[in-house]
């Protein structure tokens, strides 16, 4: 039996223009604009023909980008709003952890609000009284339950709303990104409660951006994109497809950003041959230099690309993958004094690595016309994050022919969430008497 069933559901919201808002009802009536100004000038479909089912006793996670329709779907199931077309069927008592504490009154105490909110969620006064101590203990508000809710911090307010909703003992639990309502300990307590619900055969519909939670906690996953279903089924398969799509979007975004940076750099006039760049021939502290381009351009960098293991241009790499940097150069006159260099920086401006052909004891012989310099990295041992690249060609004394500062961006992805910058390859071993288990294995 299905606990939740949506059939060809479309939800359309109306947006009203703000350009002709009237100041008062009187002015609107006198101008005859009351009816006209309240006509929607456009509509916005939050969901488009969405169909899915959640069998009783199963846990389903809904994933997708912001604005994809996840919360709208949850509100339709909760009965907070109605579909424009299609049908929504839900079997059993519902508890919705969507807008926690929405029914709380700020002027009265937490105790009184627990009773009012519990009754609003379908409990009797006697049932609320029987569960009252559990609710207060779960919310960790024993010392503040008789204080007015307006004196609560936002975290206290949300914890109390969560505690009331979770103790309604529903058949169907709806959860919308509410696991950030407390500290680490409270979050674990919430997850334990969800686990208890699963063991008792309750149906859970979860909206979250935590993909690890979906893979670990859910029996199935639903991927919404632009109000439509893009995928459903096994959580690992659906999450994998979603991450692939996100990677493609990030690739396009980084390519556009890089193109804009290159255009700005192209608009900067080169220094006259033989003239020193602003600040002297050598920049002493590169950490204080903003994004840009400078140099005489007697030797010019005409293009920079990142390529993956397959030789395809890319801006997205997995931690540990090979990556190569290809630098196209053009010498306007033949020269035997040149050095190629690269520098990797984190998004915060921390220098991760830097080298050049002079430091690695290459001796320049001749550079004439056009060519390509390739810097190949066998394994990109960086933690997940966004990184910037410096590329340069200069004389051995540091005089810059062409310096591109932080104009190129790539992103490293990883399912492991380590901290720092460098990710050395490693293993863990444990002696007898030390036992650990690893999630997902």
Short mmCIF file of C-alpha atoms in Angstrom, two decimals, residues 81-432:
data_model
loop_
_atom_site.label_atom_id
_atom_site.label_comp_id
_atom_site.label_asym_id
_atom_site.label_seq_id
_atom_site.Cartn_x
_atom_site.Cartn_y
_atom_site.Cartn_z
CA UNK A 81 -1.30 24.14 -0.31
CA UNK A 82 -3.39 22.48 -3.02
CA UNK A 83 -2.28 21.36 -6.49
CA UNK A 84 -3.36 23.38 -9.50
CA UNK A 85 -3.98 20.12 -11.36
CA UNK A 86 -3.47 16.47 -10.45
CA UNK A 87 -4.15 14.57 -7.25
CA UNK A 88 -2.34 14.09 -3.93
CA UNK A 89 -3.28 11.20 -1.64
CA UNK A 90 -1.86 10.57 1.84
CA UNK A 91 -2.85 7.75 4.20
CA UNK A 92 -2.64 8.28 7.96
CA UNK A 93 -1.80 11.07 10.39
CA UNK A 94 0.80 13.56 9.09
CA UNK A 95 3.40 15.50 11.03
CA UNK A 96 5.24 18.10 8.97
CA UNK A 97 8.64 19.38 10.10
CA UNK A 98 8.54 22.18 7.57
CA UNK A 99 8.08 25.52 9.31
CA UNK A 100 8.84 24.62 12.91
CA UNK A 101 6.98 26.60 15.55
CA UNK A 102 4.77 28.32 12.97
CA UNK A 103 1.86 28.27 15.46
CA UNK A 104 3.82 29.53 18.47
CA UNK A 105 2.64 32.73 20.16
CA UNK A 106 5.58 34.86 21.33
CA UNK A 107 3.82 36.40 24.32
CA UNK A 108 2.94 33.18 26.13
CA UNK A 109 5.19 30.56 27.69
CA UNK A 110 6.75 27.56 26.05
CA UNK A 111 4.55 25.31 28.19
CA UNK A 112 1.35 26.87 26.88
CA UNK A 113 2.65 26.83 23.33
CA UNK A 114 3.42 23.10 23.55
CA UNK A 115 -0.23 22.39 24.41
CA UNK A 116 -1.61 24.72 21.73
CA UNK A 117 0.76 23.43 19.04
CA UNK A 118 0.17 19.79 19.97
CA UNK A 119 -3.60 20.21 19.70
CA UNK A 120 -3.16 21.98 16.34
CA UNK A 121 -1.20 18.92 15.14
CA UNK A 122 -4.04 16.57 16.07
CA UNK A 123 -3.36 15.48 19.66
CA UNK A 124 -5.84 15.75 22.52
CA UNK A 125 -4.99 17.79 25.61
CA UNK A 126 -4.59 14.56 27.56
CA UNK A 127 -2.17 13.15 24.95
CA UNK A 128 -0.09 16.34 25.06
CA UNK A 129 0.03 16.21 28.88
CA UNK A 130 1.18 12.59 28.78
CA UNK A 131 4.02 13.43 26.36
CA UNK A 132 4.87 16.85 27.80
CA UNK A 133 7.94 15.83 29.81
CA UNK A 134 9.38 13.89 26.85
CA UNK A 135 8.88 16.92 24.58
CA UNK A 136 10.61 19.32 26.98
CA UNK A 137 13.48 16.91 27.64
CA UNK A 138 13.99 16.30 23.92
CA UNK A 139 14.06 20.07 23.27
CA UNK A 140 16.54 20.54 26.15
CA UNK A 141 14.45 23.42 27.54
CA UNK A 142 13.73 22.24 31.09
CA UNK A 143 14.96 25.53 32.61
CA UNK A 144 13.13 27.79 30.15
CA UNK A 145 9.79 26.09 29.44
CA UNK A 146 7.82 28.62 31.54
CA UNK A 147 9.50 31.68 29.98
CA UNK A 148 7.72 33.58 27.17
CA UNK A 149 8.70 32.24 23.75
CA UNK A 150 9.73 35.75 22.66
CA UNK A 151 12.71 35.44 25.03
CA UNK A 152 13.95 32.26 23.28
CA UNK A 153 16.87 32.24 20.91
CA UNK A 154 16.16 31.08 17.36
CA UNK A 155 17.74 27.69 18.16
CA UNK A 156 15.56 27.21 21.27
CA UNK A 157 12.46 28.18 19.28
CA UNK A 158 13.21 25.69 16.52
CA UNK A 159 14.14 22.88 18.93
CA UNK A 160 10.82 23.23 20.73
CA UNK A 161 8.89 23.19 17.45
CA UNK A 162 10.84 20.11 16.33
CA UNK A 163 10.23 18.32 19.65
CA UNK A 164 6.46 18.91 19.51
CA UNK A 165 6.17 17.78 15.88
CA UNK A 166 8.29 14.66 16.39
CA UNK A 167 6.20 13.51 19.40
CA UNK A 168 2.86 13.62 17.57
CA UNK A 169 3.49 9.95 16.65
CA UNK A 170 2.44 10.31 12.99
CA UNK A 171 2.02 7.66 10.34
CA UNK A 172 3.71 9.96 7.81
CA UNK A 173 6.59 12.26 8.76
CA UNK A 174 7.55 15.11 6.42
CA UNK A 175 10.97 16.70 6.96
CA UNK A 176 12.29 19.81 5.20
CA UNK A 177 15.92 20.71 6.01
CA UNK A 178 15.37 20.92 9.76
CA UNK A 179 18.47 19.05 10.96
CA UNK A 180 20.28 22.36 11.53
CA UNK A 181 18.09 23.28 14.50
CA UNK A 182 20.70 22.59 17.16
CA UNK A 183 24.24 21.63 17.93
CA UNK A 184 25.97 18.39 16.93
CA UNK A 185 24.50 16.48 19.86
CA UNK A 186 20.95 17.57 19.09
CA UNK A 187 21.39 16.66 15.42
CA UNK A 188 22.42 13.12 16.40
CA UNK A 189 19.39 12.92 18.67
CA UNK A 190 17.15 13.92 15.73
CA UNK A 191 18.72 11.25 13.51
CA UNK A 192 18.22 8.65 16.25
CA UNK A 193 14.56 9.64 16.40
CA UNK A 194 14.25 9.22 12.64
CA UNK A 195 15.87 5.80 12.96
CA UNK A 196 13.31 4.87 15.60
CA UNK A 197 10.51 5.96 13.24
CA UNK A 198 11.95 3.71 10.52
CA UNK A 199 12.11 0.71 12.85
CA UNK A 200 8.47 1.27 13.79
CA UNK A 201 7.43 1.17 10.13
CA UNK A 202 6.60 4.87 9.73
CA UNK A 203 6.71 6.56 6.34
CA UNK A 204 9.22 9.41 6.02
CA UNK A 205 9.52 11.95 3.19
CA UNK A 206 12.74 13.92 3.54
CA UNK A 207 13.85 17.04 1.66
CA UNK A 208 17.54 17.77 2.12
CA UNK A 209 20.76 18.94 0.49
CA UNK A 210 22.72 16.40 2.55
CA UNK A 211 23.38 13.74 -0.08
CA UNK A 212 25.24 11.52 2.39
CA UNK A 213 22.13 11.49 4.58
CA UNK A 214 19.98 10.42 1.61
CA UNK A 215 22.37 7.59 0.70
CA UNK A 216 22.68 6.38 4.29
CA UNK A 217 19.14 6.90 5.58
CA UNK A 218 16.70 6.60 2.65
CA UNK A 219 15.28 3.52 0.93
CA UNK A 220 14.72 5.46 -2.30
CA UNK A 221 15.40 8.91 -3.72
CA UNK A 222 13.57 11.36 -5.98
CA UNK A 223 15.42 14.00 -8.00
CA UNK A 224 13.49 17.13 -8.95
CA UNK A 225 14.87 19.66 -11.42
CA UNK A 226 12.97 22.69 -12.64
CA UNK A 227 9.70 21.32 -11.26
CA UNK A 228 10.04 17.98 -13.09
CA UNK A 229 11.15 14.51 -12.06
CA UNK A 230 14.64 13.81 -13.42
CA UNK A 231 15.20 10.51 -11.66
CA UNK A 232 13.94 8.16 -8.96
CA UNK A 233 14.86 4.84 -7.38
CA UNK A 234 18.03 3.60 -5.68
CA UNK A 235 19.55 6.48 -3.63
CA UNK A 236 23.16 5.88 -4.71
CA UNK A 237 22.21 5.78 -8.39
CA UNK A 238 20.01 8.89 -8.17
CA UNK A 239 22.57 10.84 -6.12
CA UNK A 240 25.30 9.86 -8.60
CA UNK A 241 23.25 11.11 -11.55
CA UNK A 242 22.46 14.34 -9.68
CA UNK A 243 26.13 14.98 -8.88
CA UNK A 244 27.06 14.38 -12.53
CA UNK A 245 24.50 16.97 -13.61
CA UNK A 246 25.68 19.45 -10.97
CA UNK A 247 29.25 18.93 -12.22
CA UNK A 248 28.20 19.80 -15.78
CA UNK A 249 26.49 22.98 -14.56
CA UNK A 250 29.56 23.96 -12.55
CA UNK A 251 31.72 23.28 -15.61
CA UNK A 252 29.64 25.73 -17.69
CA UNK A 253 29.68 28.30 -14.88
CA UNK A 254 33.45 28.13 -14.45
CA UNK A 255 34.01 28.35 -18.20
CA UNK A 256 31.87 31.51 -18.39
CA UNK A 257 33.68 33.06 -15.40
CA UNK A 258 37.06 32.25 -16.95
CA UNK A 259 36.02 33.82 -20.25
CA UNK A 260 35.00 37.02 -18.45
CA UNK A 261 38.35 37.13 -16.61
CA UNK A 262 40.25 36.67 -19.86
CA UNK A 263 38.26 39.46 -21.51
CA UNK A 264 39.10 41.83 -18.67
CA UNK A 265 42.75 40.81 -18.89
CA UNK A 266 42.80 41.38 -22.65
CA UNK A 267 41.61 44.94 -22.14
CA UNK A 268 44.72 45.75 -20.08
CA UNK A 269 47.37 47.43 -22.19
CA UNK A 270 50.80 45.73 -22.24
CA UNK A 271 53.82 47.63 -20.99
CA UNK A 272 56.25 49.00 -23.55
CA UNK A 273 59.08 46.56 -24.36
CA UNK A 274 61.93 47.19 -21.99
CA UNK A 275 59.74 49.17 -19.54
CA UNK A 276 59.26 48.01 -15.97
CA UNK A 277 55.74 47.03 -14.88
CA UNK A 278 54.03 49.06 -12.16
CA UNK A 279 55.83 48.56 -8.87
CA UNK A 280 59.11 47.45 -10.47
CA UNK A 281 60.27 44.51 -12.51
CA UNK A 282 59.45 41.93 -9.84
CA UNK A 283 56.35 41.80 -7.64
CA UNK A 284 57.68 41.13 -4.14
CA UNK A 285 54.52 39.78 -2.41
CA UNK A 286 52.16 37.93 -4.76
CA UNK A 287 49.59 37.34 -1.96
CA UNK A 288 48.79 41.07 -2.07
CA UNK A 289 48.25 41.24 -5.82
CA UNK A 290 44.69 41.16 -7.19
CA UNK A 291 43.47 39.22 -10.20
CA UNK A 292 44.82 40.64 -13.43
CA UNK A 293 47.43 40.57 -16.15
CA UNK A 294 50.65 42.46 -16.66
CA UNK A 295 53.95 42.30 -18.54
CA UNK A 296 55.61 43.53 -21.71
CA UNK A 297 54.08 40.74 -23.85
CA UNK A 298 57.24 40.32 -25.88
CA UNK A 299 56.30 36.71 -25.18
CA UNK A 300 52.56 36.34 -24.86
CA UNK A 301 50.35 33.71 -23.25
CA UNK A 302 47.54 33.24 -25.76
CA UNK A 303 45.50 30.54 -24.02
CA UNK A 304 45.31 28.29 -20.95
CA UNK A 305 43.24 25.12 -20.68
CA UNK A 306 42.76 22.33 -18.13
CA UNK A 307 42.39 18.79 -19.47
CA UNK A 308 41.34 15.55 -17.82
CA UNK A 309 42.73 12.04 -18.22
CA UNK A 310 40.83 11.61 -21.51
CA UNK A 311 42.36 14.77 -22.97
CA UNK A 312 39.06 16.66 -22.77
CA UNK A 313 38.90 20.27 -21.64
CA UNK A 314 37.44 20.40 -18.15
CA UNK A 315 37.19 22.57 -15.03
CA UNK A 316 35.89 19.85 -12.67
CA UNK A 317 38.15 17.11 -11.34
CA UNK A 318 37.88 14.41 -8.70
CA UNK A 319 40.48 14.41 -5.95
CA UNK A 320 43.26 12.05 -7.02
CA UNK A 321 42.53 12.37 -10.75
CA UNK A 322 45.22 13.30 -13.31
CA UNK A 323 45.10 16.87 -14.62
CA UNK A 324 47.18 18.70 -17.20
CA UNK A 325 47.57 22.44 -17.73
CA UNK A 326 48.20 23.53 -21.33
CA UNK A 327 49.68 26.99 -21.88
CA UNK A 328 49.78 28.33 -25.45
CA UNK A 329 52.50 30.96 -26.00
CA UNK A 330 53.70 33.21 -28.80
CA UNK A 331 57.11 34.91 -29.03
CA UNK A 332 57.07 38.06 -31.15
CA UNK A 333 60.85 37.86 -31.37
CA UNK A 334 63.16 34.91 -30.84
CA UNK A 335 64.73 34.83 -27.37
CA UNK A 336 66.87 32.57 -25.22
CA UNK A 337 65.90 34.12 -21.86
CA UNK A 338 62.57 32.74 -20.69
CA UNK A 339 61.05 30.86 -17.76
CA UNK A 340 57.60 29.27 -17.53
CA UNK A 341 55.87 29.12 -14.15
CA UNK A 342 52.62 28.09 -12.52
CA UNK A 343 51.07 28.66 -9.09
CA UNK A 344 48.08 26.98 -7.45
CA UNK A 345 46.01 28.91 -4.91
CA UNK A 346 42.99 28.05 -2.81
CA UNK A 347 39.85 30.20 -3.11
CA UNK A 348 41.01 31.97 0.10
CA UNK A 349 44.28 32.96 -1.57
CA UNK A 350 46.51 30.40 0.19
CA UNK A 351 49.43 29.32 -1.98
CA UNK A 352 49.10 25.54 -2.39
CA UNK A 353 52.04 25.03 -4.75
CA UNK A 354 54.27 26.93 -7.10
CA UNK A 355 57.14 26.09 -9.40
CA UNK A 356 58.81 27.15 -12.61
CA UNK A 357 61.24 25.78 -15.17
CA UNK A 358 64.16 27.70 -13.65
CA UNK A 359 63.59 26.24 -10.16
CA UNK A 360 63.46 22.77 -11.71
CA UNK A 361 66.80 23.45 -13.47
CA UNK A 362 65.62 23.65 -17.07
CA UNK A 363 67.99 25.77 -19.19
CA UNK A 364 66.27 27.84 -21.89
CA UNK A 365 67.75 27.49 -25.36
CA UNK A 366 65.37 29.21 -27.77
CA UNK A 367 61.74 30.29 -28.03
CA UNK A 368 60.60 31.24 -31.51
CA UNK A 369 57.05 31.72 -32.82
CA UNK A 370 54.19 29.74 -31.25
CA UNK A 371 54.21 26.72 -28.97
CA UNK A 372 52.44 24.90 -26.14
CA UNK A 373 53.77 24.22 -22.64
CA UNK A 374 52.13 21.33 -20.76
CA UNK A 375 52.30 20.91 -16.99
CA UNK A 376 51.02 17.40 -16.19
CA UNK A 377 49.89 16.42 -12.68
CA UNK A 378 49.73 12.65 -12.24
CA UNK A 379 47.41 12.79 -9.23
CA UNK A 380 45.58 15.90 -8.01
CA UNK A 381 46.00 15.35 -4.26
CA UNK A 382 43.84 18.26 -3.10
CA UNK A 383 40.81 18.29 -0.82
CA UNK A 384 37.44 19.35 -2.20
CA UNK A 385 37.26 23.03 -3.07
CA UNK A 386 37.76 25.75 -5.67
CA UNK A 387 41.29 26.59 -6.78
CA UNK A 388 42.86 29.41 -8.79
CA UNK A 389 45.82 29.26 -11.16
CA UNK A 390 48.65 31.69 -11.90
CA UNK A 391 50.57 31.19 -15.13
CA UNK A 392 53.53 33.25 -16.22
CA UNK A 393 56.41 33.57 -18.64
CA UNK A 394 59.27 35.82 -17.55
CA UNK A 395 63.01 36.31 -17.72
CA UNK A 396 65.33 34.52 -15.33
CA UNK A 397 65.69 37.76 -13.32
CA UNK A 398 61.87 37.90 -12.87
CA UNK A 399 61.13 40.54 -15.52
CA UNK A 400 57.57 39.63 -16.68
CA UNK A 401 56.79 39.01 -20.31
CA UNK A 402 53.21 37.97 -19.51
CA UNK A 403 51.77 37.24 -16.06
CA UNK A 404 48.20 35.96 -15.64
CA UNK A 405 47.24 36.32 -11.98
CA UNK A 406 44.31 34.16 -10.70
CA UNK A 407 42.56 34.26 -14.08
CA UNK A 408 41.86 30.51 -14.30
CA UNK A 409 39.67 28.46 -11.99
CA UNK A 410 39.13 24.73 -11.49
CA UNK A 411 37.17 22.78 -8.89
CA UNK A 412 38.09 19.59 -7.06
CA UNK A 413 35.26 17.29 -5.95
CA UNK A 414 35.43 14.54 -3.35
CA UNK A 415 32.95 12.41 -1.42
CA UNK A 416 35.38 12.59 1.53
CA UNK A 417 35.04 15.82 3.49
CA UNK A 418 38.54 16.35 4.84
CA UNK A 419 39.80 19.77 5.85
CA UNK A 420 42.90 21.64 4.75
CA UNK A 421 44.36 21.71 1.24
CA UNK A 422 46.59 18.71 0.64
CA UNK A 423 45.10 15.20 0.61
CA UNK A 424 47.93 12.64 0.89
CA UNK A 425 47.13 9.09 -0.11
CA UNK A 426 46.80 7.11 3.09
CA UNK A 427 45.38 4.09 4.89
CA UNK A 428 44.33 3.44 8.50
CA UNK A 429 45.34 0.30 10.41
CA UNK A 430 44.42 -0.69 13.95
CA UNK A 431 46.00 -3.13 16.34
CA UNK A 432 44.16 -5.85 18.24
#
